[in-house]
Amino acid sequence: MRLLLVEDDLMIGEQLLDLLRAEHYAVDWVRDGEQADGALAAQQYDLVILDLGLPKRDGMSVLRGLRAQKKTVPVLISTARDAVEQRIAGLDAGADDYVLKPFDLDELLARIRALLRRASGRAEPVYEHKGVSVNPATREVSVQGQSVSLSAREWAVLEPLLARPGLVLSRQQLEEKLYSWKDEISSNAVEVYIHGLRKKLGPELIQNVRGVGYRVPKE
Ligand code: CA
């Protein structure tokens, strides 16, 4: 899944970047409101973590701009613990949830997972199909009851497919979930990870739609 992190504080930004990348998200980090607008215009994100106090253009106006364009990407705003009015204003302007600074990192990750799950229209956190069971929160995967472990990159390919069962994602769309701006991309990376996933999870979970891309079947 590809996330946009909008945070002007260097220390907080670096901490979150490390945390989110360790959780296998592809993350782009920008440090002011104008850069945030630029990134949001150029790229499709699965979720935005938006600080409200930003240089050049504040987070509220970035958020209002996004919703005025009818973009529905989930937005998690981050605000100071005592800034209740700011949080209320942010939620009313179209934010989906908020986190408080200083962050509780486990809570932040859980809120991200909840928003991604909700955006995909799934209430159940666990995906199951023909003996394959996947829990994105715990990263527990089992095939016919046998537990299987996936690499971080394999996760990064599987998760966006599981987020919308039945929907076809192209190789390029999957690449975008896998890498952020600075990473080098090898041309057959997605195929390589799909191949690895099929070996571990069986040939039926990830379906190839010829000439279009990949999907996982509906449960
Ligand atoms: Ca700030």
XYZ file of C-alpha atoms and ligand atoms in Angstrom:
220
model
C 0.000 0.000 0.000
C 1.286 3.461 -0.838
C 1.118 6.186 1.791
C 1.797 9.902 1.689
C 3.325 11.267 4.869
C 2.960 15.049 5.279
C 5.047 16.177 8.229
C 7.363 19.167 8.577
C 9.112 18.077 11.759
C 12.339 16.343 10.750
C 12.611 14.034 13.744
C 8.988 12.946 13.699
C 9.069 12.515 9.930
C 12.147 10.318 9.998
C 10.771 8.225 12.826
C 7.477 7.646 11.009
C 9.201 6.941 7.723
C 11.306 4.200 9.328
C 8.316 2.757 11.138
C 6.054 2.674 8.085
C 8.717 1.263 5.777
C 9.476 -1.439 8.320
C 5.763 -2.279 8.074
C 6.265 -2.755 4.298
C 4.308 0.320 3.216
C 5.672 2.309 0.276
C 5.921 5.831 1.694
C 6.523 9.243 0.135
C 7.354 11.987 2.612
C 6.779 15.707 1.976
C 7.362 18.561 4.407
C 5.032 21.382 3.440
C 1.511 21.920 2.168
C 2.497 22.858 -1.384
C 4.549 19.707 -1.794
C 1.606 17.764 -0.411
C -0.678 19.221 -3.092
C 1.880 18.348 -5.754
C 2.255 14.769 -4.559
C -1.506 14.278 -4.304
C -1.978 15.573 -7.844
C 0.763 13.347 -9.242
C 0.149 10.068 -7.481
C -2.664 7.886 -6.230
C -2.286 7.068 -2.573
C -4.069 4.545 -0.392
C -3.840 6.790 2.669
C -2.527 10.202 3.735
C -1.062 10.999 7.150
C -1.469 14.740 7.420
C 0.048 17.061 9.982
C -2.145 20.160 10.323
C 0.536 22.702 11.217
C 2.625 22.987 8.039
C 4.701 25.647 6.265
C 3.448 27.336 3.049
C -0.067 25.882 3.139
C -1.527 24.409 6.279
C -2.914 20.919 6.563
C -6.532 22.095 6.807
C -6.313 23.780 3.445
C -4.608 20.752 1.873
C -7.461 18.633 3.238
C -10.178 20.997 2.008
C -8.552 21.129 -1.423
C -8.474 17.353 -1.616
C -12.130 16.960 -0.688
C -13.173 19.825 -2.978
C -11.705 17.747 -5.815
C -13.909 14.847 -4.660
C -10.896 12.713 -3.820
C -11.868 10.054 -1.307
C -8.420 8.877 -0.196
C -8.502 8.183 3.582
C -6.878 10.983 5.584
C -5.493 10.539 9.080
C -4.701 13.890 10.655
C -2.096 14.287 13.371
C -2.541 16.979 15.982
C -1.267 17.982 19.398
C -2.928 16.316 22.353
C -4.586 19.530 23.576
C -5.775 20.747 20.153
C -9.346 19.476 20.440
C -10.867 22.216 18.292
C -8.375 21.553 15.509
C -9.286 17.868 15.528
C -12.972 18.608 15.335
C -12.423 21.064 12.485
C -10.273 18.493 10.682
C -12.857 15.733 11.001
C -15.580 18.092 9.826
C -13.439 19.102 6.839
C -13.250 15.511 5.670
C -10.529 13.769 7.667
C -11.367 10.150 8.481
C -9.565 9.805 11.774
C -6.879 11.433 13.901
C -3.827 10.531 15.925
C -2.389 12.495 18.801
C 1.193 13.697 19.159
C 3.357 12.389 20.639
C 2.375 9.250 18.791
C 1.708 5.896 20.274
C 3.218 4.017 17.342
C 1.222 0.812 17.767
C -1.993 2.823 17.878
C -0.963 4.745 14.765
C -0.379 1.487 12.871
C -3.689 0.039 14.047
C -5.545 3.166 12.897
C -3.848 2.957 9.508
C -4.887 -0.685 9.129
C -8.454 0.133 10.196
C -8.730 2.963 7.652
C -7.301 0.834 4.848
C -9.696 -1.958 5.719
C -12.667 0.380 5.821
C -11.660 1.974 2.508
C -11.720 -1.459 0.932
C -15.265 -2.064 2.167
C -14.251 -4.981 4.365
C -15.503 -5.348 7.903
C -13.671 -8.573 8.624
C -9.958 -8.222 9.208
C -9.175 -11.734 7.998
C -9.342 -12.742 4.338
C -10.149 -16.361 3.581
C -10.358 -18.232 0.333
C -10.269 -21.973 -0.283
C -8.106 -22.866 2.675
C -5.868 -19.797 2.463
C -6.281 -17.423 5.385
C -4.550 -14.039 5.708
C -4.650 -11.594 8.601
C -3.054 -8.266 7.603
C -2.870 -7.013 11.192
C -0.840 -9.902 12.546
C 0.582 -10.952 9.148
C -0.469 -14.470 9.912
C -0.901 -16.521 6.797
C -1.919 -20.119 6.661
C -2.605 -22.594 3.906
C -4.793 -25.556 4.882
C -4.023 -24.758 8.519
C -0.240 -24.705 7.990
C 1.382 -21.406 8.789
C 3.391 -19.758 5.996
C 5.741 -16.787 6.234
C 6.003 -14.096 3.567
C 8.774 -11.610 2.861
C 8.114 -7.880 3.244
C 8.014 -7.417 -0.532
C 5.644 -10.329 -1.000
C 3.376 -8.688 1.571
C 3.557 -5.411 -0.263
C 2.274 -7.118 -3.417
C -0.366 -9.255 -1.722
C -1.905 -6.620 0.543
C -3.341 -4.270 -2.122
C -4.821 -7.278 -3.939
C -6.464 -8.509 -0.733
C -7.772 -5.036 0.014
C -10.160 -5.290 -2.957
C -10.901 -8.889 -3.786
C -12.215 -9.231 -7.326
C -10.596 -6.011 -8.530
C -7.820 -6.322 -11.099
C -4.616 -4.370 -10.463
C -2.125 -3.881 -13.277
C 1.551 -4.655 -12.911
C 2.229 -0.925 -12.848
C -0.313 -0.319 -10.094
C 1.290 -3.036 -8.018
C 4.728 -1.553 -8.649
C 3.481 1.750 -7.270
C 2.399 0.022 -4.066
C 5.777 -1.591 -3.767
C 8.110 1.335 -4.226
C 8.355 4.949 -3.226
C 10.060 7.671 -5.255
C 13.617 6.904 -4.361
C 13.664 3.176 -4.927
C 15.137 1.496 -7.975
C 12.619 -0.648 -9.811
C 13.607 -3.700 -11.759
C 11.259 -4.371 -14.639
C 10.112 -7.845 -13.613
C 9.956 -7.305 -9.830
C 6.190 -7.754 -9.539
C 6.275 -11.004 -11.542
C 9.044 -12.320 -9.313
C 7.056 -11.652 -6.114
C 3.857 -13.051 -7.599
C 5.747 -16.187 -8.536
C 7.039 -16.487 -4.952
C 3.549 -15.936 -3.531
C 2.059 -18.621 -5.758
C 4.653 -21.112 -4.661
C 3.795 -20.445 -1.031
C 0.040 -19.940 -1.252
C -0.895 -22.201 -4.123
C -1.649 -21.310 -7.739
C -5.273 -20.273 -7.238
C -5.115 -17.314 -4.872
C -3.572 -14.802 -7.241
C -5.201 -14.956 -10.651
C -3.612 -13.623 -13.785
C -6.036 -11.677 -15.963
C -4.383 -11.835 -19.326
C -3.167 -8.507 -20.628
C -4.698 -6.622 -17.681
C -3.110 -7.653 -14.405
C -3.776 -9.622 -11.262
C -6.529 -10.144 -8.733
C -7.491 -12.320 -5.815
C -10.960 -13.877 -5.975
C -13.804 -12.672 -3.791
C -14.180 -14.678 -0.608
Ca 3.913 20.587 12.106
